[in-house]
Tab-separated table of C-alpha atoms and ligand atoms in Angstrom:
chain	number	residue	atom	x	y	z
A	722	UNK	CA	-91.289	34.002	-40.643
A	723	UNK	CA	-87.682	34.609	-41.298
A	724	UNK	CA	-86.679	37.453	-40.125
A	725	UNK	CA	-82.812	38.073	-40.879
A	726	UNK	CA	-80.303	39.472	-39.237
A	727	UNK	CA	-77.854	41.773	-39.027
A	728	UNK	CA	-74.610	40.640	-37.769
A	729	UNK	CA	-71.439	43.828	-37.601
A	730	UNK	CA	-68.495	42.842	-40.175
A	731	UNK	CA	-66.041	42.158	-36.883
A	732	UNK	CA	-62.355	42.098	-37.653
A	733	UNK	CA	-60.737	40.328	-36.061
A	734	UNK	CA	-61.443	37.490	-37.400
A	735	UNK	CA	-59.373	38.794	-40.502
A	736	UNK	CA	-57.135	36.446	-42.222
A	737	UNK	CA	-53.482	36.743	-40.682
A	738	UNK	CA	-52.703	37.951	-44.714
A	739	UNK	CA	-54.316	40.996	-44.850
A	740	UNK	CA	-53.948	41.907	-40.495
A	741	UNK	CA	-50.122	41.828	-41.494
A	742	UNK	CA	-51.154	43.864	-44.678
A	743	UNK	CA	-53.361	46.613	-42.429
A	744	UNK	CA	-50.386	46.707	-40.315
A	745	UNK	CA	-47.096	45.927	-42.421
A	746	UNK	CA	-49.264	49.656	-44.176
A	747	UNK	CA	-49.134	51.248	-40.966
A	748	UNK	CA	-46.038	51.221	-40.734
A	749	UNK	CA	-45.175	52.546	-44.338
A	750	UNK	CA	-46.743	55.750	-43.219
A	751	UNK	CA	-45.351	56.660	-39.473
A	752	UNK	CA	-44.212	59.899	-40.685
A	753	UNK	CA	-45.343	60.996	-43.701
A	754	UNK	CA	-47.290	64.084	-44.493
A	755	UNK	CA	-51.110	64.216	-44.961
A	756	UNK	CA	-52.357	65.940	-46.801
A	757	UNK	CA	-57.098	66.804	-48.398
A	758	UNK	CA	-57.495	66.527	-50.553
A	759	UNK	CA	-60.851	69.111	-51.553
A	760	UNK	CA	-64.121	68.635	-53.848
A	761	UNK	CA	-63.531	71.621	-56.964
A	762	UNK	CA	-67.609	72.365	-56.562
A	763	UNK	CA	-67.781	73.294	-53.221
A	764	UNK	CA	-64.147	72.633	-51.481
A	765	UNK	CA	-65.656	70.053	-48.721
A	766	UNK	CA	-62.523	67.813	-47.264
A	767	UNK	CA	-62.707	64.096	-50.103
A	768	UNK	CA	-59.876	62.650	-48.938
A	769	UNK	CA	-56.859	62.859	-46.812
A	770	UNK	CA	-53.502	61.278	-48.622
A	771	UNK	CA	-50.200	60.914	-47.995
A	772	UNK	CA	-47.397	62.059	-49.318
A	773	UNK	CA	-46.454	59.694	-51.529
A	774	UNK	CA	-49.852	59.157	-53.243
A	775	UNK	CA	-49.699	59.610	-56.849
A	776	UNK	CA	-51.679	59.563	-59.942
A	777	UNK	CA	-55.520	59.267	-60.519
A	778	UNK	CA	-58.580	58.314	-58.686
A	779	UNK	CA	-62.507	58.634	-59.043
A	780	UNK	CA	-63.214	61.202	-56.838
A	781	UNK	CA	-66.722	61.501	-54.891
A	782	UNK	CA	-68.278	64.506	-52.459
A	783	UNK	CA	-70.433	63.461	-49.954
A	784	UNK	CA	-71.444	66.730	-49.550
A	785	UNK	CA	-72.584	67.700	-53.198
A	786	UNK	CA	-72.560	64.924	-54.844
A	787	UNK	CA	-69.834	65.934	-57.144
A	788	UNK	CA	-68.537	62.664	-58.940
A	789	UNK	CA	-65.333	63.197	-61.254
A	790	UNK	CA	-62.275	61.105	-61.876
A	791	UNK	CA	-59.251	63.769	-60.278
A	792	UNK	CA	-55.219	63.645	-60.914
A	793	UNK	CA	-53.686	64.388	-57.543
A	794	UNK	CA	-51.088	65.661	-58.923
A	795	UNK	CA	-53.174	68.936	-60.423
A	796	UNK	CA	-55.414	69.130	-56.534
A	797	UNK	CA	-52.090	69.868	-54.828
A	798	UNK	CA	-50.868	74.250	-52.672
A	799	UNK	CA	-49.158	74.642	-50.171
A	800	UNK	CA	-50.324	75.849	-46.663
A	801	UNK	CA	-49.793	79.739	-46.461
A	802	UNK	CA	-48.356	79.673	-49.574
A	803	UNK	CA	-50.008	83.176	-50.397
A	804	UNK	CA	-48.064	84.532	-47.402
A	805	UNK	CA	-44.273	83.548	-47.993
A	806	UNK	CA	-44.263	84.853	-50.927
A	807	UNK	CA	-45.682	88.005	-50.484
A	808	UNK	CA	-43.570	87.980	-46.733
A	809	UNK	CA	-40.080	87.187	-49.913
A	810	UNK	CA	-41.312	88.625	-52.635
A	811	UNK	CA	-42.902	92.051	-51.190
A	812	UNK	CA	-46.545	93.166	-51.469
A	813	UNK	CA	-46.843	94.074	-55.189
A	814	UNK	CA	-45.727	90.426	-56.615
A	815	UNK	CA	-49.078	89.821	-56.642
A	816	UNK	CA	-49.901	93.117	-58.851
A	817	UNK	CA	-46.303	92.915	-61.198
A	818	UNK	CA	-47.195	89.203	-61.820
A	819	UNK	CA	-50.356	90.211	-63.368
A	820	UNK	CA	-48.401	93.357	-65.322
A	821	UNK	CA	-45.733	91.244	-67.318
B	1744	ZN	ZN1	-68.765	69.428	-52.898
């Protein structure tokens, strides 16, 4: 009987070229802000991307299994933007927007 043993993938014997790419990538994102990409269906965090990320990517939600390509430009929002707009344009800002 042949018992196939699963060996844990070792990260230490990666080729030097790959190690260089990994460390270069880490250096490049230093200081870049990150944001969460959330599932449009259930609002679960699908991925965390850096501020310089753009284009499309194939999203798959681990929670609700929703799977489709999304354009990252359509799925960005500023944190607390509603509160800031109310602060600077007044409490009736959203009512004015809807009545135009
Ligand atoms: Zn989901």
